[in-house]
mmCIF file of C-alpha atoms in Angstrom:
data_model
loop_
_atom_site.group_PDB
_atom_site.id
_atom_site.type_symbol
_atom_site.label_atom_id
_atom_site.label_comp_id
_atom_site.label_asym_id
_atom_site.label_seq_id
_atom_site.Cartn_x
_atom_site.Cartn_y
_atom_site.Cartn_z
ATOM 1 C CA GLU A 17 13.398 -13.315 6.175
ATOM 2 C CA ALA A 18 10.922 -14.090 4.194
ATOM 3 C CA GLY A 19 7.928 -12.134 2.653
ATOM 4 C CA VAL A 20 4.452 -12.135 2.492
ATOM 5 C CA ALA A 21 3.789 -14.832 0.179
ATOM 6 C CA GLN A 22 0.884 -14.499 -2.025
ATOM 7 C CA SER A 23 -0.788 -17.125 -4.831
ATOM 8 C CA PRO A 24 -1.722 -16.804 -6.995
ATOM 9 C CA ARG A 25 -0.037 -14.188 -9.108
ATOM 10 C CA TYR A 26 -2.619 -13.855 -11.240
ATOM 11 C CA LYS A 27 -6.100 -15.161 -12.357
ATOM 12 C CA ILE A 28 -8.651 -14.750 -14.941
ATOM 13 C CA ILE A 29 -12.449 -15.429 -14.132
ATOM 14 C CA GLU A 30 -15.357 -14.810 -15.570
ATOM 15 C CA LYS A 31 -17.641 -12.447 -14.033
ATOM 16 C CA ARG A 32 -20.501 -14.433 -11.877
ATOM 17 C CA GLN A 33 -17.859 -16.811 -10.905
ATOM 18 C CA SER A 34 -16.154 -16.886 -7.828
ATOM 19 C CA VAL A 35 -12.147 -16.695 -6.951
ATOM 20 C CA ALA A 36 -10.116 -17.419 -3.938
ATOM 21 C CA PHE A 37 -7.158 -15.460 -2.969
ATOM 22 C CA TRP A 38 -4.224 -16.573 -0.284
ATOM 23 C CA CYS A 39 -1.845 -14.840 1.985
ATOM 24 C CA ASN A 40 0.942 -16.039 4.090
ATOM 25 C CA PRO A 41 1.961 -13.447 6.246
ATOM 26 C CA ILE A 42 5.772 -12.897 7.501
ATOM 27 C CA SER A 43 5.987 -14.756 10.700
ATOM 28 C CA GLY A 44 4.904 -13.814 14.303
ATOM 29 C CA HIS A 45 3.237 -10.273 12.581
ATOM 30 C CA ALA A 46 0.055 -10.274 14.400
ATOM 31 C CA THR A 47 -1.825 -7.662 11.775
ATOM 32 C CA LEU A 48 -2.755 -8.828 8.699
ATOM 33 C CA TYR A 49 -4.101 -6.613 5.866
ATOM 34 C CA TRP A 50 -5.986 -7.057 2.627
ATOM 35 C CA TYR A 51 -5.786 -4.239 0.215
ATOM 36 C CA GLN A 52 -7.609 -3.317 -3.297
ATOM 37 C CA GLN A 53 -5.374 -1.563 -5.752
ATOM 38 C CA ILE A 54 -7.115 -0.366 -9.512
ATOM 39 C CA LEU A 55 -5.154 0.060 -12.206
ATOM 40 C CA GLY A 56 -4.357 3.894 -11.541
ATOM 41 C CA GLN A 57 -5.263 4.362 -8.088
ATOM 42 C CA GLY A 58 -3.491 3.759 -4.565
ATOM 43 C CA PRO A 59 -4.393 0.812 -2.476
ATOM 44 C CA LYS A 60 -7.480 1.250 -0.558
ATOM 45 C CA LEU A 61 -8.024 -1.394 2.647
ATOM 46 C CA LEU A 62 -10.686 -3.915 2.517
ATOM 47 C CA ILE A 63 -10.066 -5.424 5.766
ATOM 48 C CA GLN A 64 -7.611 -5.767 8.714
ATOM 49 C CA PHE A 65 -7.305 -8.683 10.914
ATOM 50 C CA GLN A 66 -5.438 -8.410 14.430
ATOM 51 C CA ASN A 67 -4.086 -12.071 14.923
ATOM 52 C CA ASN A 68 -7.429 -14.456 13.971
ATOM 53 C CA GLY A 69 -9.669 -11.036 15.000
ATOM 54 C CA VAL A 70 -11.432 -8.951 12.475
ATOM 55 C CA VAL A 71 -10.380 -5.088 13.293
ATOM 56 C CA ASP A 72 -12.173 -2.912 10.223
ATOM 57 C CA ASP A 73 -13.844 -4.501 7.554
ATOM 58 C CA SER A 74 -15.701 -1.242 6.993
ATOM 59 C CA GLN A 75 -14.473 -0.806 3.184
ATOM 60 C CA LEU A 76 -15.479 -4.769 2.177
ATOM 61 C CA PRO A 77 -18.205 -5.121 0.222
ATOM 62 C CA LYS A 78 -19.711 -7.593 2.232
ATOM 63 C CA ASP A 79 -21.993 -9.293 0.043
ATOM 64 C CA ARG A 80 -19.552 -10.348 -2.187
ATOM 65 C CA PHE A 81 -16.545 -10.449 -0.424
ATOM 66 C CA SER A 82 -15.369 -12.523 2.596
ATOM 67 C CA ALA A 83 -11.911 -12.531 4.401
ATOM 68 C CA GLU A 84 -10.671 -15.324 7.018
ATOM 69 C CA ARG A 85 -7.782 -15.469 9.040
ATOM 70 C CA LEU A 86 -6.690 -19.233 10.039
ATOM 71 C CA LYS A 87 -5.436 -19.783 13.413
ATOM 72 C CA GLY A 88 -4.357 -16.168 13.204
ATOM 73 C CA VAL A 89 -1.730 -16.759 10.820
ATOM 74 C CA ASP A 90 -2.706 -17.652 6.599
ATOM 75 C CA SER A 91 -5.433 -15.763 5.701
ATOM 76 C CA THR A 92 -7.888 -16.420 2.920
ATOM 77 C CA LEU A 93 -10.241 -13.643 0.835
ATOM 78 C CA LYS A 94 -13.128 -14.774 -1.225
ATOM 79 C CA ILE A 95 -14.848 -13.238 -3.882
ATOM 80 C CA GLN A 96 -18.411 -14.376 -4.541
ATOM 81 C CA PRO A 97 -19.929 -13.746 -7.218
ATOM 82 C CA ALA A 98 -17.212 -11.628 -9.105
ATOM 83 C CA LYS A 99 -18.496 -8.328 -11.102
ATOM 84 C CA LEU A 100 -15.972 -6.570 -13.906
ATOM 85 C CA GLU A 101 -15.136 -3.956 -12.039
ATOM 86 C CA ASP A 102 -13.539 -6.618 -9.348
ATOM 87 C CA SER A 103 -11.020 -6.172 -11.423
ATOM 88 C CA ALA A 104 -7.418 -4.895 -9.362
ATOM 89 C CA VAL A 105 -4.595 -6.118 -8.141
ATOM 90 C CA TYR A 106 -5.239 -7.551 -4.603
ATOM 91 C CA LEU A 107 -2.748 -6.559 -1.902
ATOM 92 C CA CYS A 108 -1.571 -8.549 1.552
ATOM 93 C CA ALA A 109 0.496 -6.447 4.218
ATOM 94 C CA SER A 110 1.433 -7.514 7.402
ATOM 95 C CA SER A 111 2.580 -5.452 10.461
ATOM 96 C CA LEU A 112 4.416 -7.103 13.267
ATOM 97 C CA GLU A 113 2.641 -4.720 16.139
ATOM 98 C CA ALA A 114 -0.928 -5.431 16.705
ATOM 99 C CA GLY A 115 -3.240 -1.565 16.908
ATOM 100 C CA GLY A 116 -3.158 1.289 15.353
ATOM 101 C CA TYR A 117 -1.509 2.686 12.025
ATOM 102 C CA SER A 118 1.829 3.822 13.016
ATOM 103 C CA TYR A 119 3.983 0.517 12.268
ATOM 104 C CA THR A 120 5.360 -0.866 8.765
ATOM 105 C CA GLN A 121 2.836 -2.624 6.771
ATOM 106 C CA TYR A 122 5.157 -5.103 4.423
ATOM 107 C CA PHE A 123 3.144 -5.720 1.443
ATOM 108 C CA GLY A 124 3.326 -9.081 -0.481
ATOM 109 C CA PRO A 125 3.705 -9.374 -4.392
ATOM 110 C CA GLY A 126 0.023 -9.208 -5.137
ATOM 111 C CA THR A 127 -2.814 -11.057 -7.255
ATOM 112 C CA ARG A 128 -4.096 -9.657 -10.340
ATOM 113 C CA LEU A 129 -7.350 -10.601 -11.315
ATOM 114 C CA THR A 130 -9.213 -9.980 -14.052
ATOM 115 C CA VAL A 131 -13.021 -10.396 -14.401
ATOM 116 C CA LEU A 132 -14.205 -11.155 -18.166
ATOM 117 C CA ALA B 1 -12.222 12.731 5.303
ATOM 118 C CA GLN B 2 -8.695 11.760 4.965
ATOM 119 C CA SER B 3 -7.012 12.740 1.769
ATOM 120 C CA VAL B 4 -3.455 11.994 0.244
ATOM 121 C CA ALA B 5 -2.786 14.337 -3.126
ATOM 122 C CA GLN B 6 0.369 13.370 -5.263
ATOM 123 C CA PRO B 7 -0.285 16.002 -7.759
ATOM 124 C CA GLU B 8 2.623 15.151 -10.578
ATOM 125 C CA ASP B 9 1.561 11.767 -12.544
ATOM 126 C CA GLN B 10 4.798 11.550 -13.775
ATOM 127 C CA VAL B 11 8.228 12.580 -13.104
ATOM 128 C CA ASN B 12 11.010 13.012 -15.376
ATOM 129 C CA VAL B 13 14.480 13.682 -14.171
ATOM 130 C CA ALA B 14 18.286 12.707 -15.102
ATOM 131 C CA GLU B 15 20.676 10.134 -13.573
ATOM 132 C CA GLY B 16 22.796 12.298 -11.101
ATOM 133 C CA ASN B 17 19.627 14.964 -10.718
ATOM 134 C CA PRO B 18 18.196 15.539 -7.185
ATOM 135 C CA LEU B 19 14.588 14.551 -7.316
ATOM 136 C CA THR B 20 11.922 15.361 -5.438
ATOM 137 C CA VAL B 21 8.280 13.498 -5.562
ATOM 138 C CA LYS B 22 5.558 16.125 -3.889
ATOM 139 C CA CYS B 23 2.721 14.662 -1.452
ATOM 140 C CA THR B 24 0.207 16.966 0.334
ATOM 141 C CA TYR B 25 -2.434 15.171 2.945
ATOM 142 C CA SER B 26 -5.530 16.164 4.917
ATOM 143 C CA VAL B 27 -5.436 14.732 8.272
ATOM 144 C CA SER B 28 -6.529 16.319 11.353
ATOM 145 C CA GLY B 29 -4.388 16.173 13.982
ATOM 146 C CA ASN B 30 -0.639 14.698 13.944
ATOM 147 C CA PRO B 31 -0.460 12.679 10.936
ATOM 148 C CA TYR B 32 1.789 9.284 10.489
ATOM 149 C CA LEU B 33 3.226 9.557 6.986
ATOM 150 C CA PHE B 34 4.718 6.964 4.617
ATOM 151 C CA TRP B 35 6.146 6.441 1.315
ATOM 152 C CA TYR B 36 6.182 3.308 -0.544
ATOM 153 C CA VAL B 37 8.291 2.279 -3.868
ATOM 154 C CA GLN B 38 6.343 -0.369 -6.430
ATOM 155 C CA TYR B 39 8.150 -1.916 -9.005
ATOM 156 C CA PRO B 40 6.825 -3.564 -11.820
ATOM 157 C CA ASN B 41 5.063 -6.349 -10.944
ATOM 158 C CA ARG B 42 5.600 -6.596 -6.717
ATOM 159 C CA GLY B 43 3.979 -5.035 -4.258
ATOM 160 C CA LEU B 44 4.846 -1.960 -2.147
ATOM 161 C CA GLN B 45 8.546 -1.415 -0.565
ATOM 162 C CA PHE B 46 8.501 0.758 2.500
ATOM 163 C CA LEU B 47 10.939 3.312 1.991
ATOM 164 C CA LEU B 48 10.482 5.528 5.161
ATOM 165 C CA LYS B 49 7.904 7.260 7.610
ATOM 166 C CA TYR B 50 7.039 9.996 9.890
ATOM 167 C CA ILE B 51 5.536 9.533 13.235
ATOM 168 C CA THR B 52 7.202 11.877 15.152
ATOM 169 C CA GLY B 53 10.294 13.930 16.505
ATOM 170 C CA ASP B 54 12.644 15.447 13.686
ATOM 171 C CA ASN B 55 10.754 16.674 10.455
ATOM 172 C CA LEU B 56 13.885 15.258 8.446
ATOM 173 C CA VAL B 57 13.195 11.493 8.150
ATOM 174 C CA LYS B 58 15.938 9.444 6.298
ATOM 175 C CA GLY B 59 14.851 5.974 4.339
ATOM 176 C CA SER B 60 16.441 3.312 2.542
ATOM 177 C CA TYR B 61 18.160 3.511 -0.337
ATOM 178 C CA GLY B 62 18.999 7.022 -0.294
ATOM 179 C CA PHE B 63 15.667 8.793 -0.082
ATOM 180 C CA GLU B 64 14.689 11.159 2.971
ATOM 181 C CA ALA B 65 11.272 13.142 3.213
ATOM 182 C CA GLU B 66 10.640 16.544 5.221
ATOM 183 C CA PHE B 67 7.104 16.549 6.839
ATOM 184 C CA ASN B 68 6.025 20.109 6.975
ATOM 185 C CA LYS B 69 3.346 20.667 9.336
ATOM 186 C CA SER B 70 2.226 24.007 7.932
ATOM 187 C CA GLN B 71 2.592 23.196 4.364
ATOM 188 C CA THR B 72 0.684 19.359 5.393
ATOM 189 C CA SER B 73 3.884 18.400 2.743
ATOM 190 C CA PHE B 74 6.300 15.250 2.867
ATOM 191 C CA HIS B 75 7.738 15.506 -0.052
ATOM 192 C CA LEU B 76 10.180 12.361 -0.925
ATOM 193 C CA LYS B 77 13.664 13.512 -1.646
ATOM 194 C CA LYS B 78 17.030 12.455 -2.985
ATOM 195 C CA PRO B 79 20.128 14.228 -3.844
ATOM 196 C CA SER B 80 21.103 12.370 -6.926
ATOM 197 C CA ALA B 81 19.115 9.655 -8.847
ATOM 198 C CA LEU B 82 20.147 6.655 -10.475
ATOM 199 C CA VAL B 83 18.304 4.428 -13.197
ATOM 200 C CA SER B 84 17.475 2.153 -10.648
ATOM 201 C CA ASP B 85 15.362 4.691 -8.869
ATOM 202 C CA SER B 86 12.571 4.145 -11.947
ATOM 203 C CA ALA B 87 9.235 2.967 -10.233
ATOM 204 C CA LEU B 88 5.829 4.120 -8.869
ATOM 205 C CA TYR B 89 5.910 6.307 -5.595
ATOM 206 C CA PHE B 90 2.929 6.259 -3.419
ATOM 207 C CA CYS B 91 2.541 8.509 -0.379
ATOM 208 C CA ALA B 92 0.174 7.425 2.300
ATOM 209 C CA ALA B 93 -1.219 8.938 5.821
ATOM 210 C CA GLY B 94 -3.257 8.216 8.483
ATOM 211 C CA ARG B 95 -3.664 8.509 12.463
ATOM 212 C CA GLY B 96 -4.451 6.681 15.050
ATOM 213 C CA ASN B 97 -6.962 3.728 14.550
ATOM 214 C CA THR B 98 -7.685 5.322 11.053
ATOM 215 C CA PRO B 99 -6.520 3.035 8.003
ATOM 216 C CA LEU B 100 -3.937 4.545 5.918
ATOM 217 C CA VAL B 101 -5.153 6.271 2.605
ATOM 218 C CA PHE B 102 -2.345 6.160 -0.432
ATOM 219 C CA GLY B 103 -2.491 8.345 -2.697
ATOM 220 C CA LYS B 104 -2.528 7.720 -6.751
ATOM 221 C CA GLY B 105 0.748 7.168 -6.959
ATOM 222 C CA THR B 106 3.822 9.410 -9.117
ATOM 223 C CA ARG B 107 5.750 7.381 -11.719
ATOM 224 C CA LEU B 108 9.169 8.244 -11.495
ATOM 225 C CA SER B 109 11.908 8.089 -14.516
ATOM 226 C CA VAL B 110 15.374 8.788 -14.300
ATOM 227 C CA ILE B 111 17.093 9.216 -17.626
ATOM 228 C CA ALA B 112 20.408 8.309 -18.318
#
């Protein structure tokens, strides 16, 4: 079974530029998550989709971050404009079931973003 | 607010010895508890979880964890450590429809 795919793996941009990350979850998984992992910290949830609807985006900085999940499958996360403090690894995860957080999440390899 | 504490940034253990990676949580009610492992330049890999039932949970690669409600702990254990177990370990806790909160991680180093 193919895992969660993410691209690009690495991205370097200057502050105030925009950037987009792509995620393809495991086939058939209903729920998709985007996390931000700052160096030395655990992942922090940015947004959760169930099929193509947003379940939780309470920790997403909506003034600069946006995300969508196309047709309930792939997802993109965008930052515009980027700030220095956005430097982090952005992880995408998916789970088979919908509803609640007791279900196992499967993570992609992440995109490491460096903002200069 | 929910929180997870991993009190040790680094754990060193000799190959073949038992290992323990500690985790305590603060979650009201009945928690969901997870352990994930992260290898360099890779995403998190699921090891095991506790949702309900038996307090001793067995997971992948010989790891196990014990849910202790009175001590609000969920320590990860393995009877005999391998060099290949060296990685970054994360504990996470959640409840109901509240997102998982992850600890800061514990770096395990197994020395041959």
